[in-house]
Amino acid sequence: MVMISTENDVATLVNVFTVEPENQQRLVAMLLEATEQTMKSLPGFVSASIHKSLDGVRVANYAQWRSREDFEAMLKNPDATAHMEPIMEIAKFDAHLYEVVGSLP
Amino acid sequence: MVMISTENDVATLVNVFTVEPENQQRLVAMLLEATEQTMKSLPGFVSASIHKSLDGVRVANYAQWRSREDFEAMLKNPDATAHMEPIMEIAKFDAHLYEVVGSLP
């Protein structure tokens, strides 16, 4: 179960991928595989939730890491980058880290 | 408590605002006020979680609506648009609807 709360002491990654519609489902599968095989075992991983856009041209990853440092260490991990390389061949991404400042209800 | 799950039958809005750093906190306050005063009482509202980026130039709203139709009705609601107009004066936004297709753990 993934929870969003101002009480969670996590760094939140919102990563929005843009992709051709014919590759959206493939990108979803690649991100789920990367998460299952690698990301979830890395230090500081808390959660990842993969979303596909209703317009067919985006996939969003809402992920939680224990800290910005853990997230940045993942970016340098060879197993993680090996997953990201084929993803970069079919998609562009826009990734930023956030802090939850309010949540209702 | 806000939860992300493939079991939730919701339409998920990911809305990323870009803003000048000096207006980031003001934008957060405006979005929280809009949610408290108006959005949370509209039909089909499930949740809204406001995030500020660590780089200072973004605010993201991760919101859940019961359906795409409820979300689209909100866009036409005069109370909702009254909140959005001053927000549009200080920020740009990029909003899209999504379905959760996978979530770990």
GROMACS .gro file of C-alpha atoms in nm:
model
  210
    1MET     CA    1   0.000   0.000   0.000
    2VAL     CA    2   0.137   0.339  -0.101
    3MET     CA    3   0.042   0.637   0.111
    4ILE     CA    4   0.079   1.010   0.056
    5SER     CA    5   0.106   1.214   0.373
    6THR     CA    6   0.282   1.521   0.504
    7GLU     CA    7   0.390   1.294   0.792
    8ASN     CA    8   0.595   1.072   0.558
    9ASP     CA    9   0.958   1.176   0.570
   10VAL     CA   10   1.033   1.091   0.206
   11ALA     CA   11   1.163   1.255  -0.110
   12THR     CA   12   0.892   1.221  -0.375
   13LEU     CA   13   0.988   1.178  -0.738
   14VAL     CA   14   0.735   1.279  -1.002
   15ASN     CA   15   0.868   1.158  -1.335
   16VAL     CA   16   0.648   1.222  -1.639
   17PHE     CA   17   0.751   1.028  -1.952
   18THR     CA   18   0.624   1.121  -2.297
   19VAL     CA   19   0.596   0.842  -2.550
   20GLU     CA   20   0.435   0.751  -2.880
   21PRO     CA   21   0.090   0.596  -2.818
   22GLU     CA   22   0.199   0.264  -2.969
   23ASN     CA   23   0.478   0.242  -2.709
   24GLN     CA   24   0.282   0.345  -2.399
   25GLN     CA   25   0.204  -0.009  -2.283
   26ARG     CA   26   0.560  -0.124  -2.356
   27LEU     CA   27   0.696   0.164  -2.148
   28VAL     CA   28   0.464   0.070  -1.861
   29ALA     CA   29   0.596  -0.287  -1.875
   30MET     CA   30   0.960  -0.169  -1.882
   31LEU     CA   31   0.909   0.058  -1.580
   32LEU     CA   32   0.732  -0.214  -1.384
   33GLU     CA   33   1.012  -0.456  -1.469
   34ALA     CA   34   1.280  -0.203  -1.365
   35THR     CA   35   1.099  -0.150  -1.035
   36GLU     CA   36   1.048  -0.520  -0.963
   37GLN     CA   37   1.394  -0.637  -1.070
   38THR     CA   38   1.611  -0.353  -0.942
   39MET     CA   39   1.466  -0.038  -0.789
   40LYS     CA   40   1.275  -0.202  -0.504
   41SER     CA   41   1.596  -0.363  -0.373
   42LEU     CA   42   1.804  -0.044  -0.372
   43PRO     CA   43   1.880   0.137  -0.045
   44GLY     CA   44   1.614   0.395   0.041
   45PHE     CA   45   1.346   0.274  -0.199
   46VAL     CA   46   1.003   0.330  -0.042
   47SER     CA   47   0.751   0.293  -0.326
   48ALA     CA   48   0.683   0.339  -0.697
   49SER     CA   49   0.345   0.379  -0.865
   50ILE     CA   50   0.323   0.365  -1.242
   51HIS     CA   51   0.041   0.553  -1.416
   52LYS     CA   52  -0.064   0.562  -1.780
   53SER     CA   53  -0.232   0.875  -1.914
   54LEU     CA   54  -0.580   0.858  -2.057
   55ASP     CA   55  -0.453   1.055  -2.361
   56GLY     CA   56  -0.216   0.768  -2.443
   57VAL     CA   57   0.108   0.967  -2.474
   58ARG     CA   58   0.236   0.982  -2.116
   59VAL     CA   59   0.342   0.751  -1.836
   60ALA     CA   60   0.401   0.893  -1.488
   61ASN     CA   61   0.603   0.739  -1.210
   62TYR     CA   62   0.514   0.866  -0.861
   63ALA     CA   63   0.794   0.728  -0.646
   64GLN     CA   64   0.905   0.774  -0.289
   65TRP     CA   65   1.264   0.752  -0.167
   66ARG     CA   66   1.389   0.780   0.189
   67SER     CA   67   1.602   1.081   0.092
   68ARG     CA   68   1.733   1.284  -0.200
   69GLU     CA   69   2.072   1.115  -0.145
   70ASP     CA   70   1.919   0.767  -0.189
   71PHE     CA   71   1.749   0.882  -0.510
   72GLU     CA   72   2.074   1.029  -0.645
   73ALA     CA   73   2.264   0.711  -0.557
   74MET     CA   74   2.008   0.515  -0.762
   75LEU     CA   75   2.081   0.737  -1.063
   76LYS     CA   76   2.445   0.619  -1.049
   77ASN     CA   77   2.369   0.253  -0.988
   78PRO     CA   78   2.472   0.042  -1.291
   79ASP     CA   79   2.175  -0.195  -1.258
   80ALA     CA   80   1.936   0.102  -1.254
   81THR     CA   81   2.097   0.277  -1.549
   82ALA     CA   82   2.093  -0.051  -1.746
   83HIS     CA   83   1.714  -0.046  -1.711
   84MET     CA   84   1.689   0.320  -1.805
   85GLU     CA   85   1.889   0.303  -2.130
   86PRO     CA   86   1.631   0.113  -2.341
   87ILE     CA   87   1.357   0.325  -2.186
   88MET     CA   88   1.536   0.639  -2.308
   89GLU     CA   89   1.527   0.499  -2.661
   90ILE     CA   90   1.146   0.513  -2.673
   91ALA     CA   91   1.058   0.792  -2.428
   92LYS     CA   92   1.156   1.133  -2.297
   93PHE     CA   93   1.121   1.215  -1.930
   94ASP     CA   94   1.087   1.512  -1.698
   95ALA     CA   95   1.182   1.414  -1.342
   96HIS     CA   96   1.180   1.630  -1.031
   97LEU     CA   97   1.191   1.576  -0.656
   98TYR     CA   98   0.923   1.712  -0.426
   99GLU     CA   99   0.813   1.741  -0.065
  100VAL     CA  100   0.448   1.686   0.030
  101VAL     CA  101   0.321   2.010   0.184
  102GLY     CA  102  -0.051   1.937   0.215
  103SER     CA  103  -0.288   1.648   0.163
  104LEU     CA  104  -0.666   1.613   0.193
  105PRO     CA  105  -0.863   1.441   0.324
  106MET     CA  106  -0.501   0.946   0.439
  107VAL     CA  107  -0.437   0.935   0.064
  108MET     CA  108  -0.363   0.596  -0.088
  109ILE     CA  109  -0.234   0.495  -0.431
  110SER     CA  110  -0.347   0.154  -0.546
  111THR     CA  111  -0.443  -0.024  -0.865
  112GLU     CA  112  -0.754  -0.128  -0.671
  113ASN     CA  113  -0.874   0.232  -0.640
  114ASP     CA  114  -1.128   0.308  -0.910
  115VAL     CA  115  -1.030   0.672  -0.956
  116ALA     CA  116  -0.913   0.912  -1.224
  117THR     CA  117  -0.575   1.051  -1.113
  118LEU     CA  118  -0.479   1.406  -1.201
  119VAL     CA  119  -0.111   1.494  -1.212
  120ASN     CA  120  -0.087   1.870  -1.249
  121VAL     CA  121   0.263   2.020  -1.254
  122PHE     CA  122   0.275   2.398  -1.211
  123THR     CA  123   0.584   2.602  -1.296
  124VAL     CA  124   0.636   2.921  -1.101
  125GLU     CA  125   0.899   3.178  -1.014
  126PRO     CA  126   1.082   3.072  -0.695
  127GLU     CA  127   0.958   3.378  -0.507
  128ASN     CA  128   0.599   3.267  -0.576
  129GLN     CA  129   0.630   2.895  -0.495
  130GLN     CA  130   0.508   2.924  -0.136
  131ARG     CA  131   0.226   3.159  -0.238
  132LEU     CA  132   0.113   2.910  -0.504
  133VAL     CA  133   0.115   2.630  -0.245
  134ALA     CA  134  -0.107   2.841  -0.020
  135MET     CA  135  -0.346   2.924  -0.306
  136LEU     CA  136  -0.380   2.558  -0.405
  137LEU     CA  137  -0.439   2.448  -0.046
  138GLU     CA  138  -0.702   2.722  -0.007
  139ALA     CA  139  -0.875   2.621  -0.332
  140THR     CA  140  -0.884   2.259  -0.216
  141GLU     CA  141  -1.011   2.341   0.135
  142GLN     CA  142  -1.268   2.600   0.031
  143THR     CA  143  -1.404   2.450  -0.289
  144MET     CA  144  -1.258   2.136  -0.445
  145LYS     CA  145  -1.311   1.902  -0.150
  146SER     CA  146  -1.686   1.974  -0.154
  147LEU     CA  147  -1.737   1.910  -0.526
  148PRO     CA  148  -1.901   1.587  -0.648
  149GLY     CA  149  -1.648   1.313  -0.706
  150PHE     CA  150  -1.356   1.469  -0.519
  151VAL     CA  151  -1.147   1.195  -0.358
  152SER     CA  152  -0.818   1.357  -0.258
  153ALA     CA  153  -0.559   1.622  -0.338
  154SER     CA  154  -0.194   1.627  -0.234
  155ILE     CA  155   0.013   1.938  -0.290
  156HIS     CA  156   0.390   1.902  -0.340
  157LYS     CA  157   0.661   2.167  -0.369
  158SER     CA  158   0.971   2.085  -0.573
  159LEU     CA  159   1.312   2.088  -0.410
  160ASP     CA  160   1.437   2.301  -0.703
  161GLY     CA  161   1.192   2.576  -0.602
  162VAL     CA  162   1.025   2.632  -0.940
  163ARG     CA  163   0.745   2.373  -0.942
  164VAL     CA  164   0.438   2.276  -0.746
  165ALA     CA  165   0.263   1.946  -0.822
  166ASN     CA  166  -0.092   1.849  -0.737
  167TYR     CA  167  -0.155   1.474  -0.725
  168ALA     CA  168  -0.535   1.454  -0.708
  169GLN     CA  169  -0.789   1.175  -0.728
  170TRP     CA  170  -1.140   1.209  -0.869
  171ARG     CA  171  -1.410   0.944  -0.883
  172SER     CA  172  -1.420   0.973  -1.263
  173ARG     CA  173  -1.303   1.176  -1.560
  174GLU     CA  174  -1.655   1.321  -1.581
  175ASP     CA  175  -1.635   1.453  -1.223
  176PHE     CA  176  -1.297   1.611  -1.299
  177GLU     CA  177  -1.431   1.775  -1.615
  178ALA     CA  178  -1.737   1.905  -1.430
  179MET     CA  179  -1.501   2.069  -1.180
  180LEU     CA  180  -1.326   2.252  -1.464
  181LYS     CA  181  -1.658   2.418  -1.549
  182ASN     CA  182  -1.758   2.496  -1.191
  183PRO     CA  183  -1.758   2.876  -1.131
  184ASP     CA  184  -1.627   2.845  -0.774
  185ALA     CA  185  -1.339   2.630  -0.900
  186THR     CA  186  -1.251   2.859  -1.190
  187ALA     CA  187  -1.263   3.160  -0.956
  188HIS     CA  188  -0.982   2.996  -0.758
  189MET     CA  189  -0.785   2.909  -1.071
  190GLU     CA  190  -0.780   3.257  -1.226
  191PRO     CA  191  -0.539   3.423  -0.980
  192ILE     CA  192  -0.328   3.106  -0.984
  193MET     CA  193  -0.295   3.137  -1.362
  194GLU     CA  194  -0.156   3.488  -1.314
  195ILE     CA  195   0.153   3.359  -1.134
  196ALA     CA  196   0.195   3.004  -1.271
  197LYS     CA  197   0.172   2.782  -1.577
  198PHE     CA  198   0.039   2.432  -1.550
  199ASP     CA  199   0.051   2.099  -1.733
  200ALA     CA  200  -0.240   1.877  -1.624
  201HIS     CA  201  -0.322   1.524  -1.738
  202LEU     CA  202  -0.541   1.240  -1.620
  203TYR     CA  203  -0.400   0.895  -1.549
  204GLU     CA  204  -0.490   0.544  -1.440
  205VAL     CA  205  -0.271   0.358  -1.188
  206VAL     CA  206  -0.137   0.047  -1.360
  207GLY     CA  207   0.114  -0.078  -1.103
  208SER     CA  208   0.224   0.007  -0.751
  209LEU     CA  209   0.494  -0.136  -0.523
  210PRO     CA  210   0.516  -0.241  -0.251
   0.00000   0.00000   0.00000
